[in-house]
């Protein structure tokens, strides 16, 4: 069935772009050839070329079959709709195009413009968000992780709590989505308080539990891609790089992204939020008096500024995209590496384990993950070639192909 095969390729790209964005060069195009177990790696550029090739092929098939469907029982994302899968494929293509914009702007332009201006187009409505809602007995896996080691009387969660960075931004912006994103803290008089990343975690039973948790239920959906992200991708493509994103200016797409996010999370007040010209991220004051950060994270406000520089425009867009993409940590990490935004509280020099494998720049943080250790022993020749393609050591400080923005240093 060509529709089923096209959907399978879209899911493959949706999964595997996370893998290459974590490691860099990976085995991809030659997997399965001649029954090989020790598979050669592709350069990340070649992997991305293959992604675009596979998405284009899937888009062609699904455009031809846009009014057709497969069994809803076989599709927990879109109930069998070929047209909705085609919109996701175009949206993924736009995401990946913007990922490589500093490595190959011409290719990024070609792919981004063809995705947005194709016959079926991209996701523009929350009704077309790609979300998984069917789970096994344990429910949403993020819910399970958040509540791991949760004390019986704790209201904020277990080992996982909300990071200080995002709460500082959202507190400073008086963001009404906070009640949807976070549980209230146990610190007296402080509704939402995040815990600083990269610290020695204080004892959960007495102090760690007091920070805001992640507001998630056992049946909450797992989002793969939402309409808000697509709008912010168009805003950046149009405003910062001048790509043809169809009808609308960067401001229109930016405002649309915020409105779509508010709608997705079921909160009101988007107009008031969009008009806020004064709110800035708050300073981080740790209630435990251990890990405060006295420097301002950003002077970027919410309301669109037609006089902003391209860098300011990009920062404004990425901040709001980051907030709207809460739970999509893969995208947050990718955008942080690609653009340098949002500005985050750096890891602390004094905390144990933060200088993993020689990383000394605690503001830049990890640029990738090291390959699994058994690759060096089980696939040594191909592993050595992969490290050579990577252009640096196999550690967390080495930048991958698309992580080449000259402004991020």
Short mmCIF file of C-alpha atoms in Angstrom, two decimals:
data_model
loop_
_atom_site.label_atom_id
_atom_site.label_comp_id
_atom_site.label_asym_id
_atom_site.label_seq_id
_atom_site.Cartn_x
_atom_site.Cartn_y
_atom_site.Cartn_z
CA UNK A 1 0.00 0.00 0.00
CA UNK A 2 1.76 3.20 -1.12
CA UNK A 3 0.02 5.29 1.57
CA UNK A 4 1.23 3.00 4.34
CA UNK A 5 4.78 3.00 2.98
CA UNK A 6 4.78 6.80 2.69
CA UNK A 7 3.59 7.14 6.30
CA UNK A 8 6.27 4.69 7.42
CA UNK A 9 8.96 6.82 5.77
CA UNK A 10 7.64 9.96 7.48
CA UNK A 11 7.76 8.22 10.86
CA UNK A 12 11.30 7.00 10.09
CA UNK A 13 12.49 10.53 9.34
CA UNK A 14 10.67 11.91 12.40
CA UNK A 15 12.55 9.43 14.58
CA UNK A 16 15.93 9.37 12.87
CA UNK A 17 16.45 13.12 12.66
CA UNK A 18 16.53 13.05 16.45
CA UNK A 19 19.29 10.45 16.27
CA UNK A 20 21.54 12.34 13.85
CA UNK A 21 20.84 15.59 15.72
CA UNK A 22 22.17 13.87 18.83
CA UNK A 23 25.30 12.20 17.43
CA UNK A 24 26.14 13.68 14.01
CA UNK A 25 27.14 11.09 11.37
CA UNK A 26 25.09 7.89 11.75
CA UNK A 27 24.49 4.64 9.83
CA UNK A 28 21.48 5.38 7.62
CA UNK A 29 21.47 4.96 3.86
CA UNK A 30 23.33 1.62 3.87
CA UNK A 31 21.49 -0.10 6.72
CA UNK A 32 20.36 -3.54 5.54
CA UNK A 33 22.62 -3.71 2.49
CA UNK A 34 23.99 -7.23 1.92
CA UNK A 35 22.90 -8.24 5.42
CA UNK A 36 25.76 -6.24 6.93
CA UNK A 37 25.94 -5.89 10.70
CA UNK A 38 28.92 -3.53 10.71
CA UNK A 39 27.29 -0.68 8.80
CA UNK A 40 29.16 2.35 7.40
CA UNK A 41 28.15 5.79 8.66
CA UNK A 42 26.85 8.59 6.46
CA UNK A 43 27.96 12.16 6.96
CA UNK A 44 25.26 14.27 8.56
CA UNK A 45 24.90 16.25 5.34
CA UNK A 46 24.22 13.03 3.43
CA UNK A 47 21.73 11.91 6.09
CA UNK A 48 19.83 15.17 5.69
CA UNK A 49 19.89 14.86 1.90
CA UNK A 50 18.34 11.40 2.31
CA UNK A 51 15.71 12.81 4.71
CA UNK A 52 14.63 15.38 2.13
CA UNK A 53 14.58 12.73 -0.61
CA UNK A 54 12.38 10.44 1.49
CA UNK A 55 10.04 13.22 2.58
CA UNK A 56 9.66 14.45 -1.01
CA UNK A 57 8.76 10.94 -2.16
CA UNK A 58 6.21 10.56 0.65
CA UNK A 59 4.73 14.01 -0.06
CA UNK A 60 4.32 13.10 -3.75
CA UNK A 61 2.45 9.89 -2.91
CA UNK A 62 0.25 11.44 -0.26
CA UNK A 63 -0.59 14.46 -2.41
CA UNK A 64 -1.79 12.08 -5.12
CA UNK A 65 -3.86 10.19 -2.51
CA UNK A 66 -4.83 13.18 -0.35
CA UNK A 67 -8.53 12.24 -0.26
CA UNK A 68 -7.80 8.60 0.60
CA UNK A 69 -7.26 6.97 3.97
CA UNK A 70 -6.01 3.83 5.65
CA UNK A 71 -7.70 2.04 8.53
CA UNK A 72 -8.04 4.29 11.57
CA UNK A 73 -7.16 1.26 13.71
CA UNK A 74 -3.68 1.31 12.17
CA UNK A 75 -3.10 5.04 12.78
CA UNK A 76 -3.20 6.46 16.31
CA UNK A 77 -1.94 9.86 15.10
CA UNK A 78 -4.29 10.93 12.31
CA UNK A 79 -6.97 8.25 12.14
CA UNK A 80 -5.81 7.18 8.68
CA UNK A 81 -5.93 10.58 6.92
CA UNK A 82 -3.43 10.76 4.04
CA UNK A 83 -3.80 14.55 3.80
CA UNK A 84 -2.89 15.12 7.46
CA UNK A 85 0.18 12.91 7.12
CA UNK A 86 1.16 14.94 4.07
CA UNK A 87 0.91 18.16 6.10
CA UNK A 88 3.15 16.61 8.76
CA UNK A 89 5.68 15.58 6.09
CA UNK A 90 5.81 19.13 4.74
CA UNK A 91 6.11 20.51 8.27
CA UNK A 92 8.98 18.16 9.09
CA UNK A 93 10.63 19.24 5.86
CA UNK A 94 10.34 22.87 6.98
CA UNK A 95 11.79 22.00 10.41
CA UNK A 96 14.76 20.21 8.86
CA UNK A 97 15.28 22.98 6.32
CA UNK A 98 15.68 25.55 9.08
CA UNK A 99 17.97 23.17 10.95
CA UNK A 100 20.55 23.34 8.17
CA UNK A 101 20.17 27.03 7.35
CA UNK A 102 23.66 28.00 8.52
CA UNK A 103 25.30 24.98 6.88
CA UNK A 104 23.60 25.31 3.49
CA UNK A 105 21.29 28.32 3.19
CA UNK A 106 20.49 27.70 -0.48
CA UNK A 107 19.33 24.15 0.24
CA UNK A 108 17.41 25.35 3.29
CA UNK A 109 15.61 27.97 1.19
CA UNK A 110 14.72 25.45 -1.50
CA UNK A 111 13.34 22.90 0.96
CA UNK A 112 11.52 25.43 3.18
CA UNK A 113 9.82 27.21 0.31
CA UNK A 114 8.78 23.98 -1.41
CA UNK A 115 7.30 22.66 1.86
CA UNK A 116 5.20 25.74 2.61
CA UNK A 117 4.12 26.40 -0.96
CA UNK A 118 3.30 22.80 -1.90
CA UNK A 119 -0.22 21.77 -2.90
CA UNK A 120 -1.18 20.37 0.51
CA UNK A 121 1.00 22.67 2.61
CA UNK A 122 2.03 22.52 6.25
CA UNK A 123 0.24 22.25 9.58
CA UNK A 124 -1.64 25.48 10.31
CA UNK A 125 -4.29 24.31 12.77
CA UNK A 126 -4.10 22.57 16.14
CA UNK A 127 -6.56 20.06 14.72
CA UNK A 128 -3.65 18.75 12.62
CA UNK A 129 -1.07 18.54 15.41
CA UNK A 130 0.85 15.27 15.41
CA UNK A 131 0.14 13.79 18.84
CA UNK A 132 0.28 10.25 20.18
CA UNK A 133 -2.57 9.52 22.59
CA UNK A 134 -2.60 5.72 22.80
CA UNK A 135 -0.33 4.15 25.40
CA UNK A 136 0.11 0.90 27.29
CA UNK A 137 -0.87 0.31 30.88
CA UNK A 138 1.74 2.73 32.27
CA UNK A 139 0.41 5.68 30.24
CA UNK A 140 2.40 8.65 28.96
CA UNK A 141 6.12 7.76 29.39
CA UNK A 142 6.99 11.35 30.34
CA UNK A 143 4.45 11.12 33.17
CA UNK A 144 6.16 7.95 34.37
CA UNK A 145 9.58 9.63 34.30
CA UNK A 146 8.38 12.80 36.03
CA UNK A 147 6.87 10.88 38.90
CA UNK A 148 9.72 8.42 39.43
CA UNK A 149 10.70 8.35 43.14
CA UNK A 150 7.82 10.68 44.02
CA UNK A 151 7.34 10.89 47.81
CA UNK A 152 3.85 9.87 48.88
CA UNK A 153 2.93 13.31 50.20
CA UNK A 154 4.63 15.34 47.46
CA UNK A 155 2.55 17.48 45.10
CA UNK A 156 5.35 18.58 42.77
CA UNK A 157 6.65 15.27 41.42
CA UNK A 158 9.61 12.97 41.89
CA UNK A 159 13.11 13.14 40.41
CA UNK A 160 12.04 15.53 37.63
CA UNK A 161 11.23 19.18 38.30
CA UNK A 162 10.83 22.23 36.09
CA UNK A 163 14.03 24.04 35.11
CA UNK A 164 14.72 27.52 36.44
CA UNK A 165 15.32 28.91 32.95
CA UNK A 166 11.84 28.48 31.49
CA UNK A 167 10.10 29.57 34.69
CA UNK A 168 12.24 32.74 34.83
CA UNK A 169 11.15 33.60 31.30
CA UNK A 170 7.49 32.77 31.88
CA UNK A 171 7.32 34.49 35.27
CA UNK A 172 8.83 37.62 33.77
CA UNK A 173 6.32 37.51 30.92
CA UNK A 174 3.37 36.80 33.30
CA UNK A 175 2.64 33.89 30.98
CA UNK A 176 -0.82 32.36 31.59
CA UNK A 177 0.38 28.98 30.33
CA UNK A 178 2.32 28.45 33.57
CA UNK A 179 -0.62 26.79 35.30
CA UNK A 180 -0.85 24.32 32.42
CA UNK A 181 2.87 23.61 32.31
CA UNK A 182 3.86 23.47 35.98
CA UNK A 183 2.63 22.37 39.37
CA UNK A 184 2.89 24.99 42.10
CA UNK A 185 5.99 24.97 44.27
CA UNK A 186 6.10 24.22 47.98
CA UNK A 187 8.15 27.34 48.68
CA UNK A 188 6.01 29.71 50.81
CA UNK A 189 4.68 32.68 48.84
CA UNK A 190 6.24 31.58 45.52
CA UNK A 191 3.86 29.98 43.06
CA UNK A 192 6.27 28.82 40.35
CA UNK A 193 9.94 28.20 41.14
CA UNK A 194 12.33 26.23 38.93
CA UNK A 195 15.44 24.34 39.91
CA UNK A 196 18.74 25.23 38.31
CA UNK A 197 20.04 22.70 35.79
CA UNK A 198 23.43 21.09 36.23
CA UNK A 199 23.65 21.35 40.01
CA UNK A 200 24.12 18.78 42.72
CA UNK A 201 20.45 17.98 43.35
CA UNK A 202 19.40 18.76 46.93
CA UNK A 203 17.77 15.94 48.92
CA UNK A 204 14.38 15.21 47.35
CA UNK A 205 12.62 14.41 50.60
CA UNK A 206 13.40 17.77 52.20
CA UNK A 207 14.43 20.42 49.64
CA UNK A 208 14.30 19.10 46.07
CA UNK A 209 10.59 18.42 46.31
CA UNK A 210 9.79 22.10 46.91
CA UNK A 211 10.47 23.24 43.34
CA UNK A 212 7.69 23.32 40.74
CA UNK A 213 7.02 20.09 38.95
CA UNK A 214 5.81 19.26 35.45
CA UNK A 215 2.01 19.36 35.18
CA UNK A 216 1.27 16.17 33.28
CA UNK A 217 -1.22 13.33 33.63
CA UNK A 218 -1.01 9.66 32.81
CA UNK A 219 -3.16 10.25 29.71
CA UNK A 220 -1.55 13.48 28.42
CA UNK A 221 -0.60 13.23 24.73
CA UNK A 222 2.97 13.03 23.49
CA UNK A 223 3.41 15.73 20.84
CA UNK A 224 5.62 15.15 17.80
CA UNK A 225 4.91 18.50 16.13
CA UNK A 226 2.39 21.29 16.61
CA UNK A 227 0.97 24.16 14.58
CA UNK A 228 2.65 26.77 16.78
CA UNK A 229 6.12 25.45 15.94
CA UNK A 230 5.32 25.59 12.23
CA UNK A 231 4.22 29.23 12.53
CA UNK A 232 7.45 30.15 14.34
CA UNK A 233 9.51 28.32 11.71
CA UNK A 234 7.82 30.46 9.05
CA UNK A 235 8.40 33.61 11.11
CA UNK A 236 12.14 32.92 11.33
CA UNK A 237 12.43 31.85 7.70
CA UNK A 238 10.66 34.98 6.50
CA UNK A 239 11.96 37.57 8.96
CA UNK A 240 15.57 36.52 9.46
CA UNK A 241 16.42 34.89 6.11
CA UNK A 242 13.92 36.37 3.67
CA UNK A 243 12.48 33.04 2.48
CA UNK A 244 9.14 32.99 0.64
CA UNK A 245 6.69 31.66 3.20
CA UNK A 246 3.57 32.48 1.24
CA UNK A 247 1.02 35.08 2.31
CA UNK A 248 2.07 36.92 5.48
CA UNK A 249 4.94 38.75 7.09
CA UNK A 250 7.19 37.60 9.94
CA UNK A 251 5.05 39.43 12.51
CA UNK A 252 1.92 37.65 11.26
CA UNK A 253 3.53 34.24 11.66
CA UNK A 254 5.00 35.16 15.07
CA UNK A 255 1.64 36.36 16.43
CA UNK A 256 -0.03 33.28 14.94
CA UNK A 257 2.42 30.99 16.74
CA UNK A 258 1.58 32.52 20.11
CA UNK A 259 -2.16 32.41 19.46
CA UNK A 260 -1.96 28.78 18.35
CA UNK A 261 0.01 27.84 21.48
CA UNK A 262 -2.51 29.56 23.76
CA UNK A 263 -5.30 27.71 21.96
CA UNK A 264 -3.48 24.38 22.19
CA UNK A 265 -3.06 24.73 25.96
CA UNK A 266 -6.56 26.08 26.53
CA UNK A 267 -5.68 29.48 27.98
CA UNK A 268 -7.02 32.94 27.17
CA UNK A 269 -5.31 36.33 27.04
CA UNK A 270 -3.26 36.04 23.85
CA UNK A 271 -4.03 39.64 22.83
CA UNK A 272 -2.84 41.01 26.17
CA UNK A 273 0.27 38.83 26.03
CA UNK A 274 1.12 39.95 22.49
CA UNK A 275 0.84 43.61 23.52
CA UNK A 276 3.31 43.27 26.43
CA UNK A 277 6.21 45.64 25.73
CA UNK A 278 7.78 45.68 29.20
CA UNK A 279 7.97 42.15 30.59
CA UNK A 280 11.45 40.58 30.64
CA UNK A 281 12.74 37.32 32.12
CA UNK A 282 13.14 37.58 35.88
CA UNK A 283 16.42 36.99 37.68
CA UNK A 284 16.81 33.60 39.29
CA UNK A 285 16.80 33.71 43.07
CA UNK A 286 17.10 30.19 44.45
CA UNK A 287 14.87 29.90 47.55
CA UNK A 288 17.39 27.41 48.96
CA UNK A 289 20.06 30.18 48.82
CA UNK A 290 22.46 27.86 46.98
CA UNK A 291 22.31 28.35 43.23
CA UNK A 292 21.02 31.83 42.39
CA UNK A 293 22.01 33.57 39.14
CA UNK A 294 22.18 37.35 39.28
CA UNK A 295 22.68 38.10 35.56
CA UNK A 296 19.83 39.10 33.26
CA UNK A 297 18.98 36.32 30.80
CA UNK A 298 17.58 38.58 28.10
CA UNK A 299 16.19 42.06 27.46
CA UNK A 300 13.77 40.72 24.83
CA UNK A 301 10.11 41.51 25.48
CA UNK A 302 7.09 39.81 23.91
CA UNK A 303 5.53 42.38 21.56
CA UNK A 304 6.85 42.33 17.99
CA UNK A 305 9.35 45.09 17.22
CA UNK A 306 9.58 46.11 13.57
CA UNK A 307 12.81 47.96 14.33
CA UNK A 308 14.59 44.93 15.75
CA UNK A 309 17.86 43.71 14.29
CA UNK A 310 17.83 40.25 12.67
CA UNK A 311 19.49 38.82 15.81
CA UNK A 312 16.87 40.40 18.08
CA UNK A 313 14.11 39.18 15.77
CA UNK A 314 15.50 35.66 15.85
CA UNK A 315 15.86 35.68 19.63
CA UNK A 316 12.26 36.87 20.08
CA UNK A 317 10.95 34.14 17.76
CA UNK A 318 13.05 31.35 19.28
CA UNK A 319 12.09 32.27 22.86
CA UNK A 320 8.40 31.99 22.05
CA UNK A 321 8.94 28.85 19.97
CA UNK A 322 10.83 27.32 22.92
CA UNK A 323 8.00 28.12 25.31
CA UNK A 324 5.36 26.81 22.90
CA UNK A 325 7.32 23.58 22.37
CA UNK A 326 7.34 22.64 26.07
CA UNK A 327 7.87 18.83 26.27
CA UNK A 328 9.77 18.84 22.93
CA UNK A 329 13.24 18.89 24.44
CA UNK A 330 14.86 17.65 21.23
CA UNK A 331 13.77 20.82 19.44
CA UNK A 332 14.81 23.05 22.33
CA UNK A 333 18.33 21.59 22.30
CA UNK A 334 18.59 21.79 18.52
CA UNK A 335 17.48 25.44 18.39
CA UNK A 336 19.79 26.37 21.26
CA UNK A 337 22.76 24.91 19.40
CA UNK A 338 21.73 26.33 16.04
CA UNK A 339 20.89 29.88 17.12
CA UNK A 340 22.31 30.39 20.62
CA UNK A 341 18.77 31.19 21.85
CA UNK A 342 17.22 31.29 24.31
CA UNK A 343 19.96 32.43 26.66
CA UNK A 344 20.05 29.93 29.51
CA UNK A 345 21.50 29.86 33.00
CA UNK A 346 24.92 28.19 32.57
CA UNK A 347 25.95 25.09 34.42
CA UNK A 348 28.01 25.78 37.53
CA UNK A 349 31.75 25.22 37.53
CA UNK A 350 31.57 23.88 41.07
CA UNK A 351 28.92 21.25 40.41
CA UNK A 352 30.09 17.66 40.06
CA UNK A 353 30.02 16.19 36.55
CA UNK A 354 29.39 19.32 34.50
CA UNK A 355 32.69 19.30 32.62
CA UNK A 356 31.88 16.04 30.86
CA UNK A 357 34.70 14.88 28.61
CA UNK A 358 36.58 18.14 28.73
CA UNK A 359 33.83 20.67 28.02
CA UNK A 360 34.96 23.91 29.62
CA UNK A 361 32.51 26.34 28.08
CA UNK A 362 29.59 25.90 30.44
CA UNK A 363 27.50 28.50 28.60
CA UNK A 364 27.64 26.65 25.27
CA UNK A 365 26.96 23.33 26.98
CA UNK A 366 26.83 19.94 25.27
CA UNK A 367 26.82 20.12 21.46
CA UNK A 368 26.21 16.40 20.91
CA UNK A 369 26.33 13.04 22.67
CA UNK A 370 29.22 10.62 22.36
CA UNK A 371 28.66 7.46 20.35
CA UNK A 372 27.73 4.34 22.33
CA UNK A 373 30.92 2.78 23.66
CA UNK A 374 30.42 -0.56 21.93
CA UNK A 375 30.60 1.06 18.46
CA UNK A 376 34.34 1.55 18.89
CA UNK A 377 34.81 -2.15 19.59
CA UNK A 378 32.06 -3.79 17.48
CA UNK A 379 32.29 -1.53 14.43
CA UNK A 380 35.79 -0.06 14.75
CA UNK A 381 36.62 0.76 11.12
CA UNK A 382 33.34 2.52 10.44
CA UNK A 383 33.42 4.21 13.85
CA UNK A 384 36.84 5.67 13.07
CA UNK A 385 35.54 7.03 9.74
CA UNK A 386 32.53 8.53 11.55
CA UNK A 387 34.78 10.40 13.97
CA UNK A 388 36.84 11.62 11.03
CA UNK A 389 33.65 12.91 9.34
CA UNK A 390 32.66 14.56 12.59
CA UNK A 391 35.77 16.70 12.32
CA UNK A 392 36.64 16.52 15.99
CA UNK A 393 36.85 14.24 18.97
CA UNK A 394 34.01 11.92 19.89
CA UNK A 395 32.92 13.98 22.87
CA UNK A 396 30.15 16.35 23.89
CA UNK A 397 32.04 19.51 22.94
CA UNK A 398 32.47 18.74 19.22
CA UNK A 399 30.06 20.55 16.93
CA UNK A 400 28.21 18.70 14.21
CA UNK A 401 27.70 19.75 10.58
CA UNK A 402 24.72 22.08 10.97
CA UNK A 403 25.94 23.57 14.27
CA UNK A 404 28.01 26.24 12.52
CA UNK A 405 26.34 29.58 13.27
CA UNK A 406 29.29 32.04 13.50
CA UNK A 407 27.41 34.07 16.11
CA UNK A 408 27.31 31.14 18.54
CA UNK A 409 30.69 31.03 20.25
#
